[in-house]
Short mmCIF file of C-alpha atoms in Angstrom, two decimals:
data_model
loop_
_atom_site.label_atom_id
_atom_site.label_comp_id
_atom_site.label_asym_id
_atom_site.label_seq_id
_atom_site.Cartn_x
_atom_site.Cartn_y
_atom_site.Cartn_z
CA VAL A 1 36.02 73.21 -121.32
CA ALA A 2 36.88 69.75 -119.56
CA PRO A 3 39.08 68.14 -120.20
CA LEU A 4 41.40 69.86 -121.85
CA ASN A 5 41.57 68.93 -125.79
CA GLY A 6 44.41 66.16 -125.69
CA GLU A 7 44.55 65.67 -121.81
CA ALA A 8 46.27 62.82 -120.44
CA ASP A 9 45.77 60.78 -116.96
CA VAL A 10 42.27 61.67 -117.03
CA SER A 11 39.88 59.64 -114.14
CA THR A 12 38.14 56.59 -115.50
CA THR A 13 34.98 58.62 -113.93
CA ILE A 14 34.70 61.46 -116.18
CA LEU A 15 33.40 65.07 -116.32
CA LEU A 16 32.50 65.94 -119.38
CA GLU A 17 31.89 70.57 -119.16
CA TRP A 18 31.48 72.39 -121.84
CA GLU A 19 29.68 76.38 -122.08
CA GLU A 20 26.40 77.82 -122.96
CA ALA A 21 25.41 78.20 -126.34
CA THR A 22 23.22 80.97 -127.42
CA ASN A 23 19.41 79.56 -127.92
CA ALA A 24 20.37 75.93 -127.11
CA SER A 25 17.73 74.35 -125.40
CA LEU A 26 19.42 70.63 -125.84
CA TYR A 27 22.82 69.50 -126.11
CA GLN A 28 23.93 65.71 -127.39
CA VAL A 29 27.25 64.47 -125.80
CA ASP A 30 28.75 61.83 -127.61
CA VAL A 31 32.12 59.64 -126.61
CA ALA A 32 33.71 57.86 -128.79
CA GLY A 33 36.81 55.83 -129.19
CA ASP A 34 38.06 56.65 -132.80
CA SER A 35 38.09 60.06 -134.16
CA ALA A 36 35.76 59.54 -136.90
CA MET A 37 33.04 59.15 -134.10
CA SER A 38 31.55 56.31 -135.56
CA ASP A 39 32.52 53.70 -132.32
CA ILE A 40 30.50 55.51 -129.82
CA VAL A 41 30.80 54.55 -125.98
CA PHE A 42 28.57 56.95 -124.56
CA SER A 43 25.76 59.27 -125.67
CA ASP A 44 23.77 61.59 -123.80
CA SER A 45 20.96 64.18 -124.19
CA THR A 46 20.58 66.90 -121.37
CA GLN A 47 19.89 70.40 -120.96
CA GLN A 48 22.83 70.68 -118.66
CA LEU A 49 26.55 72.12 -119.24
CA SER A 50 28.03 69.48 -118.16
CA THR A 51 27.53 64.98 -117.86
CA SER A 52 29.46 62.34 -116.43
CA PHE A 53 29.91 58.71 -117.61
CA VAL A 54 32.46 55.90 -116.48
CA ALA A 55 35.02 54.89 -119.57
CA PRO A 56 34.96 51.76 -120.42
CA PHE A 57 38.76 51.13 -120.37
CA ALA A 58 42.00 52.64 -118.78
CA GLY A 59 45.06 53.67 -120.68
CA ARG A 60 42.69 54.49 -123.88
CA SER A 61 41.83 57.31 -125.75
CA TYR A 62 38.70 59.01 -126.31
CA PHE A 63 37.18 61.75 -128.25
CA TRP A 64 33.96 63.77 -127.70
CA GLN A 65 31.69 66.25 -129.18
CA VAL A 66 28.33 67.85 -128.00
CA THR A 67 25.71 68.63 -130.99
CA THR A 68 23.34 71.59 -129.71
CA ARG A 69 19.91 71.61 -130.51
CA SER A 70 17.59 74.83 -130.60
CA ALA A 71 13.99 75.06 -130.60
CA GLY A 72 14.19 76.22 -134.41
CA GLY A 73 16.05 72.74 -135.64
CA LEU A 74 19.35 73.71 -135.98
CA ASN A 75 22.11 71.79 -134.89
CA THR A 76 25.65 72.79 -134.21
CA VAL A 77 28.32 69.78 -133.97
CA SER A 78 31.22 71.19 -131.82
CA GLU A 79 34.56 70.94 -132.63
CA THR A 80 35.67 67.04 -131.51
CA TRP A 81 38.22 66.71 -128.80
CA SER A 82 40.07 64.33 -127.27
CA PHE A 83 41.39 62.46 -123.78
CA GLU A 84 43.37 59.67 -122.55
CA THR A 85 42.18 57.53 -119.60
CA GLY A 86 45.17 57.04 -117.06
CA ALA A 87 46.77 53.33 -116.60
CA ALA A 88 44.68 51.38 -114.44
#
């Protein structure tokens, strides 16, 4: 899983990686500028175990979570993790 929870000095070009979930057919990845996950700055749906994005601001904390979606309609939301991009 990357970046690690609480990791600092992360590049603004970020590769988010997570572990495979049993019976998952799709992963919804959301990155926000707040821990409540209401200020979404990036969102992606993928069948892969990673996705990348460019953070809009350097020197800022971001929060991310992954929602797994199964063919049977069961959705599971991961814990919310954080990281901080390095200063420009």
